[in-house]
Coordinates of C-alpha atoms and ligand atoms in Angstrom, one line a residue:
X30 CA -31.5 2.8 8.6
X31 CA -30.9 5.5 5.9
X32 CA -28.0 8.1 5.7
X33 CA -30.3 10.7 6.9
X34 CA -31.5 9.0 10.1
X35 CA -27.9 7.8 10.5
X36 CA -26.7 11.3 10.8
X37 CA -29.4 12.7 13.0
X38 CA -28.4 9.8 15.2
X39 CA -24.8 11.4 14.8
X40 CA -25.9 14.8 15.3
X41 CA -28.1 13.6 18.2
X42 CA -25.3 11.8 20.1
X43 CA -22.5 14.2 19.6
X44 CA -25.2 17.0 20.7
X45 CA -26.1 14.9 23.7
X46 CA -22.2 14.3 24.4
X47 CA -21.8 18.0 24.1
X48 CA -24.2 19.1 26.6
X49 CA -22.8 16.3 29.0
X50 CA -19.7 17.4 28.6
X51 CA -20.5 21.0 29.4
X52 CA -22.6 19.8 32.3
X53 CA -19.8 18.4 34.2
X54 CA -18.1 21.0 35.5
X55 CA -21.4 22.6 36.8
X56 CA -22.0 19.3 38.5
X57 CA -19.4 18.7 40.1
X58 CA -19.8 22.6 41.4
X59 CA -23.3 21.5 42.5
X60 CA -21.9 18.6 44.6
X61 CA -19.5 20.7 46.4
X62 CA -20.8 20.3 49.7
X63 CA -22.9 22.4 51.0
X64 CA -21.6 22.3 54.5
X65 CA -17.8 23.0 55.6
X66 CA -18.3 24.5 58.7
X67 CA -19.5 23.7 62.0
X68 CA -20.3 25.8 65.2
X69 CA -20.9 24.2 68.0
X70 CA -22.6 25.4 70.9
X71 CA -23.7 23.9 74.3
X72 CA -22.3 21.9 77.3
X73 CA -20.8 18.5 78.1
X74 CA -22.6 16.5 75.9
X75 CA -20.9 18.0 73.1
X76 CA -17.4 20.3 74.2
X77 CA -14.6 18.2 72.6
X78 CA -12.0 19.8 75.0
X79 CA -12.8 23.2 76.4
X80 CA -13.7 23.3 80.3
X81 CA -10.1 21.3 80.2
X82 CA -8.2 24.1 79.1
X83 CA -10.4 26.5 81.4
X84 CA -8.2 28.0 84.3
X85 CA -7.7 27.4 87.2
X86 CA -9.3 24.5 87.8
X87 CA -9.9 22.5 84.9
X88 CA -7.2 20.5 84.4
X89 CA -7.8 19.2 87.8
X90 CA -11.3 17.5 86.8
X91 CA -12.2 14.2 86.5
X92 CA -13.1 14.5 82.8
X93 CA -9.0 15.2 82.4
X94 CA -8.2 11.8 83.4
X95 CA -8.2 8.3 82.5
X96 CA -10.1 6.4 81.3
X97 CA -12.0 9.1 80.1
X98 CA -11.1 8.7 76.5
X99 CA -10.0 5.3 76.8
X100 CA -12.1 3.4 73.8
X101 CA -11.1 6.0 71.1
X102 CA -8.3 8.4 71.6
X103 CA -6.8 6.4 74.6
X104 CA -6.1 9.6 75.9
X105 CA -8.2 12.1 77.6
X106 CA -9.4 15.0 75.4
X107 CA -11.5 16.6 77.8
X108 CA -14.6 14.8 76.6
X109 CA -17.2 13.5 78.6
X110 CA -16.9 9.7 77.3
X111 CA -14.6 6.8 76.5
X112 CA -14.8 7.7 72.9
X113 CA -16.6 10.4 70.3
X114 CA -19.2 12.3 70.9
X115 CA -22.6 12.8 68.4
X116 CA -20.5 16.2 66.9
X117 CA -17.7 13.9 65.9
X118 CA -19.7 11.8 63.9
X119 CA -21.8 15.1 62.7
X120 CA -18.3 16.4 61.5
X121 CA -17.4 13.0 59.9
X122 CA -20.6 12.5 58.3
X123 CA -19.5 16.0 56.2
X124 CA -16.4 14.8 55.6
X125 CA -14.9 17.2 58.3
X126 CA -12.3 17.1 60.3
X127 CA -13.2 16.5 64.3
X128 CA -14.1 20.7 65.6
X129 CA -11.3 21.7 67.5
X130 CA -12.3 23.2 71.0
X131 CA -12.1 27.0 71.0
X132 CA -10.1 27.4 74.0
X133 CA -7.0 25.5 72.3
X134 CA -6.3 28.2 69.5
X135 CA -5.7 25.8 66.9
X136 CA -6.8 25.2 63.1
X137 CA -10.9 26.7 63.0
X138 CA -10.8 26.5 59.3
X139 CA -13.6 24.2 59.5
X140 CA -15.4 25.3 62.2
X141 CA -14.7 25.8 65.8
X142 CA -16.5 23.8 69.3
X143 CA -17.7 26.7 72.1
X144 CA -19.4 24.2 73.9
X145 CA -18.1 23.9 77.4
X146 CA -18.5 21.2 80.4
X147 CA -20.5 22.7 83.0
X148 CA -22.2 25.4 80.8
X149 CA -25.6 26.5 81.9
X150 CA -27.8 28.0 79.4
X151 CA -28.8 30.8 81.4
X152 CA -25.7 33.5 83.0
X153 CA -24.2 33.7 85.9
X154 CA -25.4 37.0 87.6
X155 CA -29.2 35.6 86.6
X156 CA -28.4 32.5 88.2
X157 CA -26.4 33.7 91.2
X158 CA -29.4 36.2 91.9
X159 CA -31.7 33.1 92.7
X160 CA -29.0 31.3 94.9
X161 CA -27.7 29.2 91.9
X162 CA -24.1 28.8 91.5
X163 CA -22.3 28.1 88.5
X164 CA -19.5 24.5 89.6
X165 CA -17.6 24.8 86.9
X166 CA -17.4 27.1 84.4
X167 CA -18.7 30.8 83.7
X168 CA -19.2 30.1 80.3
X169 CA -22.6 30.1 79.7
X170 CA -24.3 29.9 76.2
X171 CA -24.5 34.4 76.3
X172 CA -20.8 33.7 76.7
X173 CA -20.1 31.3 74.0
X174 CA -21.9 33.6 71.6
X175 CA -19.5 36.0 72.5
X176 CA -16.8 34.1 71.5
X177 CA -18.6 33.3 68.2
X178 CA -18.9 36.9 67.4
X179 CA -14.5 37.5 68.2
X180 CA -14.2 34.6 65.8
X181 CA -16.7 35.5 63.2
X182 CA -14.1 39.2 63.3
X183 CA -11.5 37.6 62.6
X184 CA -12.9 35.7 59.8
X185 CA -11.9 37.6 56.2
X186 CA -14.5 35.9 54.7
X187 CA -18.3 36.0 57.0
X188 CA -20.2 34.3 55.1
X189 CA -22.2 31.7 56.8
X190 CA -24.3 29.9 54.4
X191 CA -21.9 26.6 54.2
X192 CA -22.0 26.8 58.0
X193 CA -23.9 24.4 60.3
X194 CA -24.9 25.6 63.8
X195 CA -25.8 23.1 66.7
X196 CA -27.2 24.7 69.3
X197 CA -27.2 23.1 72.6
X198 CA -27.7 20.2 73.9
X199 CA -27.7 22.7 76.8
X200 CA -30.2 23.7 80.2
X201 CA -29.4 20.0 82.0
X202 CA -27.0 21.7 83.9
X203 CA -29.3 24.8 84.8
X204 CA -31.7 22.2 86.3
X205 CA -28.7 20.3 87.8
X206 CA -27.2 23.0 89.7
X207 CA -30.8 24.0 91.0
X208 CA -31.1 20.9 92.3
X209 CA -27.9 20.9 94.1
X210 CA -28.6 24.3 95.4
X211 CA -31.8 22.8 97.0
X212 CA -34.4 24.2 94.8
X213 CA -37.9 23.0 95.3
X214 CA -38.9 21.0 92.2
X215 CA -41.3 23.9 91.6
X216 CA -38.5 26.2 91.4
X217 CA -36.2 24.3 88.9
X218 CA -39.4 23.9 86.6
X219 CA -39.9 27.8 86.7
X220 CA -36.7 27.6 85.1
X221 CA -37.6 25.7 82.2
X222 CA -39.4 28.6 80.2
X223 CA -36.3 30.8 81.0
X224 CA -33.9 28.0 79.5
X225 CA -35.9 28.0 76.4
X226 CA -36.4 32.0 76.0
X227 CA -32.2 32.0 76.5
X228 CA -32.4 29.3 73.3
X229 CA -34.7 30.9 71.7
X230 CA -32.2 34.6 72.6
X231 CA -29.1 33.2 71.2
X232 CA -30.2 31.3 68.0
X233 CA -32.5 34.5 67.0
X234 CA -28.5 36.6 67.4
X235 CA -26.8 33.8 65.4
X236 CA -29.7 34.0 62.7
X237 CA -29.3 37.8 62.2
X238 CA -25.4 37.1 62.2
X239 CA -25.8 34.7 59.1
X240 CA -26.9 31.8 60.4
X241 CA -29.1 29.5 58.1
X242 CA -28.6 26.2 59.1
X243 CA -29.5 25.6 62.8
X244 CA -29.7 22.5 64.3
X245 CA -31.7 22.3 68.0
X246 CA -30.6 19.5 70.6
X247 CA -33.2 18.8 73.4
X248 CA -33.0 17.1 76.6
X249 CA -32.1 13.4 77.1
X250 CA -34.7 11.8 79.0
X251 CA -33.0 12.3 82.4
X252 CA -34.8 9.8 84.6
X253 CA -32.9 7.2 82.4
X254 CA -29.6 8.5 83.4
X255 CA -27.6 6.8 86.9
X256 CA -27.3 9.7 88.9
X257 CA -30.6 11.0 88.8
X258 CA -32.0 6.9 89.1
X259 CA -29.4 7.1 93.0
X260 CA -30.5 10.6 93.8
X261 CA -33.8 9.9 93.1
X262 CA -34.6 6.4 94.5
X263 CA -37.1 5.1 95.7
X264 CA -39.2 1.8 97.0
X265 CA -42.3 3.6 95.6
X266 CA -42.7 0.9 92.3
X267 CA -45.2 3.2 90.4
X268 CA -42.1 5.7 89.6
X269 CA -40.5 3.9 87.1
X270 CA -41.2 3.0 83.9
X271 CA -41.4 -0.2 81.9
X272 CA -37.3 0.1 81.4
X273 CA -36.7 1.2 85.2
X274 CA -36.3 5.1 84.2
X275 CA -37.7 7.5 86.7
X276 CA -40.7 8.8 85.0
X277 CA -40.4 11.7 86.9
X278 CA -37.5 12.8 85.5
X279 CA -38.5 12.0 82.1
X280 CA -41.5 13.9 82.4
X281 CA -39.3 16.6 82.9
X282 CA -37.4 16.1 80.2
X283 CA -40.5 16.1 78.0
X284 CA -41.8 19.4 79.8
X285 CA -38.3 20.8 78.3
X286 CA -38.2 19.4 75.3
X287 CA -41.9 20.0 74.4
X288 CA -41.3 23.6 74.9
X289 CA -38.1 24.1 72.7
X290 CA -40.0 22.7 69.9
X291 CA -42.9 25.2 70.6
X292 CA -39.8 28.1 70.6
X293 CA -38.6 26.6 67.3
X294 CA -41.7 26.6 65.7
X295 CA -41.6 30.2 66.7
X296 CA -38.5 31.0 65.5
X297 CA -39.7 29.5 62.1
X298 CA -41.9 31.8 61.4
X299 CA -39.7 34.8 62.4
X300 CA -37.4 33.6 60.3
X301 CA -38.9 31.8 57.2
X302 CA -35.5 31.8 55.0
X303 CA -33.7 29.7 57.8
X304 CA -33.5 26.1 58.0
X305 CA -34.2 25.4 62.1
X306 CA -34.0 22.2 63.0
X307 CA -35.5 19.9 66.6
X308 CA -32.7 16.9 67.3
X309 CA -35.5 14.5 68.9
X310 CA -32.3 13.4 71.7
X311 CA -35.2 11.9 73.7
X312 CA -36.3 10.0 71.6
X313 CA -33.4 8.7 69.8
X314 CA -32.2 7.7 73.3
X315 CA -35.2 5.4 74.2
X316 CA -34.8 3.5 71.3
X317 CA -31.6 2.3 72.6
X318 CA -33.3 1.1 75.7
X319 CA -36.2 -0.4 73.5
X320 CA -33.8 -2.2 71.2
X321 CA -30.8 -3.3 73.7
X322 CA -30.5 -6.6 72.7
X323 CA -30.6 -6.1 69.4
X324 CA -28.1 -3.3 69.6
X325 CA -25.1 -5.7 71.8
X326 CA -26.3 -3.7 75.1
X327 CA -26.2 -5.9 78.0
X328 CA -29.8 -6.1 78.7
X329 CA -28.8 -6.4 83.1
X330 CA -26.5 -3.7 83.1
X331 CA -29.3 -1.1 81.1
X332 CA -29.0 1.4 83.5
X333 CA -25.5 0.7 85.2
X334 CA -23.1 3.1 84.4
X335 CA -19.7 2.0 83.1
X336 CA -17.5 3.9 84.9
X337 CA -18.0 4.5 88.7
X338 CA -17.4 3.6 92.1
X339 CA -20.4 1.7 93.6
X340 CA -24.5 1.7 94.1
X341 CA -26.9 0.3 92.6
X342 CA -26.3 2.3 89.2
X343 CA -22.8 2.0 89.8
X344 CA -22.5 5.6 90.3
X345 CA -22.1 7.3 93.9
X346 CA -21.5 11.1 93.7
X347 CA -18.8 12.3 94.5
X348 CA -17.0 9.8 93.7
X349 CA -17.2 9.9 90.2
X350 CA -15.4 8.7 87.2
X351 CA -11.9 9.9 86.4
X352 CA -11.8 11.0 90.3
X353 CA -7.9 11.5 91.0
X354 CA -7.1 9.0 94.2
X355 CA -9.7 6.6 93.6
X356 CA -9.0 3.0 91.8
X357 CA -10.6 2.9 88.6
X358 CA -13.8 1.2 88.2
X359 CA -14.5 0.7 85.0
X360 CA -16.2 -1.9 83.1
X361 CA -14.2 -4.4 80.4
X362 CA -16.6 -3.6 77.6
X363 CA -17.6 -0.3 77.5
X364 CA -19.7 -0.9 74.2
X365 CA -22.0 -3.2 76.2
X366 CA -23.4 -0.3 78.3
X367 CA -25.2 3.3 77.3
X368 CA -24.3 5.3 80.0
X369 CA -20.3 5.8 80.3
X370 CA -19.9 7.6 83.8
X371 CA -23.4 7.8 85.0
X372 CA -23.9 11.1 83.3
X373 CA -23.2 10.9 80.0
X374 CA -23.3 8.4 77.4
X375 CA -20.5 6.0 75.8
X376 CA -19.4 6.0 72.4
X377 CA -21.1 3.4 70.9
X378 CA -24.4 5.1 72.2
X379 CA -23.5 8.4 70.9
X380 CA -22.8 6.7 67.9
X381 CA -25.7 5.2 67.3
X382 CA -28.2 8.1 68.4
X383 CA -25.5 10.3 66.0
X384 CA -26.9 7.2 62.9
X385 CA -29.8 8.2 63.3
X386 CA -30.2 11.9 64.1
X387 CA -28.0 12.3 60.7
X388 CA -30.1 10.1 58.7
X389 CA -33.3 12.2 60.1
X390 CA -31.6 15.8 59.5
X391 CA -29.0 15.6 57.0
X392 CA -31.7 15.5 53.7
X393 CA -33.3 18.3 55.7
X394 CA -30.0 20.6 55.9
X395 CA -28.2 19.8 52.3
Ligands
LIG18 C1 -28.4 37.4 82.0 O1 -29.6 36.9 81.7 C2 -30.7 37.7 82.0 C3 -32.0 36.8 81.7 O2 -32.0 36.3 80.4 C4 -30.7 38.9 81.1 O3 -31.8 39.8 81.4 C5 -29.4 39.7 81.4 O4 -29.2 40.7 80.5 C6 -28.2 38.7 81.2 N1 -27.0 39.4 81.8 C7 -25.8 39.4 81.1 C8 -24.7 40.1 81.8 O5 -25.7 39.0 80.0
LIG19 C1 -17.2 32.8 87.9 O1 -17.1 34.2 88.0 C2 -17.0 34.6 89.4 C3 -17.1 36.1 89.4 O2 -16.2 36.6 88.5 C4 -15.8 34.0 90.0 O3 -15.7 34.4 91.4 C5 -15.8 32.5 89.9 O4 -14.6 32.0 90.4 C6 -16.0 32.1 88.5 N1 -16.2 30.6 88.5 C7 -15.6 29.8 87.7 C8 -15.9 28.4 87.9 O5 -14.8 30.2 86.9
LIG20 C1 -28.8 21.5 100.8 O1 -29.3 20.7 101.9 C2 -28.4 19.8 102.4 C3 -29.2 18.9 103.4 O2 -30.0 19.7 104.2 C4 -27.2 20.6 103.0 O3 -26.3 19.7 103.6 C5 -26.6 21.4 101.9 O4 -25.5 22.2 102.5 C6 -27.6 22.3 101.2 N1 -26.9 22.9 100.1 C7 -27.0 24.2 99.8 C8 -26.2 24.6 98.6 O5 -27.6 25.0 100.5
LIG21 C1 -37.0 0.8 101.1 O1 -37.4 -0.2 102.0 C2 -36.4 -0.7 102.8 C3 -37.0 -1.9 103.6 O2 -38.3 -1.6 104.0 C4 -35.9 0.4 103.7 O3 -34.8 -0.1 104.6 C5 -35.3 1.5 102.9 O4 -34.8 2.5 103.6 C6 -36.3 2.0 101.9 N1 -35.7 2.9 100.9 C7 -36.2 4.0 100.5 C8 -35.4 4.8 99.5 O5 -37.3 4.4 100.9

């Protein structure tokens, strides 16, 4: 090698060196993460602690008791489970810390949780007006966006463009409370279109807020779940599915489900500059039915809730879960079985529908 090529090489490297060195700092700034802040909208399937704190009543709920929160926190939080929920391990998955419910005036520096147990997505006067009445809470989704816009005041800084929003998974209880309120099944699927136009509402006001990360929930498929399986049973054979699901409930579910992603692809185009994206819940959930043996479920207990007093599904409304004077029923290995109370999932199922949701719509959001 001669002097001259030797000191090009010299130039070269120390040039190369240079540039590296001055690209560090600029990296590292472009690996900041993108996200630091979570809102989270919606109703049981993802409030960490609010219909709790709700007065007057809902302290007194089952969800306040043990062993609601046995697996994880071995306390009760006010979650709907024995352990986390999928926006724990969203928040984990950023490197956040869990969202603190919005009702317990706490830290919200990254991010807050409106999502309250009970929520319907449509309001109470619309609801009332068709003879549906709210069981729980008042806090329906106009309401938590409400709440979002007091907090987004108080904020000194309002940008949103770290800020992830989930919206829903919420309307289960709209169709729910129908139900209950005797509703013909015709009448609780004219409510369908209305759930989604309220979606559709609300994440159009969060969007013109800020928003430009929104993530969209939709239904579980519901004739998988224990209570609709006892409410719903029947000797007729041809209703259920290959798993035991009532496939009329998961039709419904689809019905739902098919028409959010119509309103998001909607929304899309209304708003090109956002990133608005469908969390396939129905999907992701039948997979852990498909794969249960795989996944440690105990194949015999598919569709057996965890927690509950009784029936075929283990579950017998009202004695539910958590229910203050009953004995607890509740079975030894809550990891073995997908639904926790007959409503809502356990932990390990949320945690692995939250594996794959994040693998699917992380890359999509950073
Ligand atoms: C309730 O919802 C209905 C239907 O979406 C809407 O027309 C009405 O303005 C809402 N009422 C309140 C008080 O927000
Ligand atoms: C909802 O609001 C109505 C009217 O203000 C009230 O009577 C009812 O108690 C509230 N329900 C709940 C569960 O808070
Ligand atoms: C619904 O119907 C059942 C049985 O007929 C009745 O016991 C119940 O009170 C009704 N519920 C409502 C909210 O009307
Ligand atoms: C199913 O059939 C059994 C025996 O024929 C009957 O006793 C029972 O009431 C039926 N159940 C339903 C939900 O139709």
């Amino acid at each position: 090698m001669s002097v001259t090529e030797r000191d090009l090489l010299i130039i070269v490297t120390v040039f190369i060196l240079s540039i590296s060195l001055f690209l560090i700092p600029c990296d590292a700034f472009r690996h900041k993460p993108k996200i630091d802040t979570i809102y989270q909208f919606g109703d049981s399937l993802s409030d960490t602690g609010n219909l709790i704190h709700e007065k007057p009543t809902g302290a007194d709920l089952p969800i306040a008791h043990y062993p609601y929160g046995e697996t994880f926190f071995r306390k009760p939080t006010g979650r709907s489970c024995d352990g986390r929920l999928i926006i724990d391990y969203f928040a984990q998955a950023l490197g956040l810390p869990l969202l603190n419910p919005y009702l317990v005036k706490s830290d919200f520096k990254h991010g807050v949780n409106f999502a309250v147990s009970g929520a319907t997505a449509l309001n109470t006067s619309f609801l009332s007006n068709r003879g549906i009445s709210q069981l729980y809470t008042n806090s329906s989704l106009e309401v938590q966006l409400e709440w979002f816009k007091t907090r987004l005041q108080s904020r000194a800084k309002k940008r949103l463009d770290r800020a992830l929003f989930i919206v829903g998974a919420i309307g289960g209880n709209d169709y729910s409370f129908a139900t209950i309120a005797n509703k013909t099944a015709k009448e609780t699927m004219e409510l369908v279109p209305l759930v989604i136009q309220k979606h559709k509402e609300i994440i159009g006001k969060l969007i013109d807020l800020g928003a430009t990360r929104v993530v969209v929930p939709g239904d579980l498929p519901s004739g998988c779940s224990p209570s609709f399986l006892t409410s719903g049973v029947t000797n007729d054979t041809s209703a259920y599915d290959e798993y035991g699901c009532l496939i009329s409930g998961n039709k419904f579910s689809a019905y739902h489900s098919g028409l959010l992603q119509r309103a998001l692809a909607e929304l899309r185009t209304t708003y090109p500059h956002a990133v608005i994206l469908y969390a396939d819940l129905y999907t992701t959930f039948l997979n852990l039915i498909k794969n249960a043996d795989n996944l440690g479920f105990g194949k015999e207990n598919m569709l057996k809730a965890c927690c509950g007093t009784g029936g075929a599904y283990n579950f017998d409304f009202p004695r539910l879960c958590g229910t203050v004077g009953l004995p607890v029923h509740v079975c030894p290995n809550p990891d073995m079985r997908v639904s926790w109370d007959g409503i809502h999932l356990t932990q390990k199922a949320y945690s692995l529908m939250a594996e794959s949701l994040i693998r699917d719509l992380f890359p999509k959001l950073m």
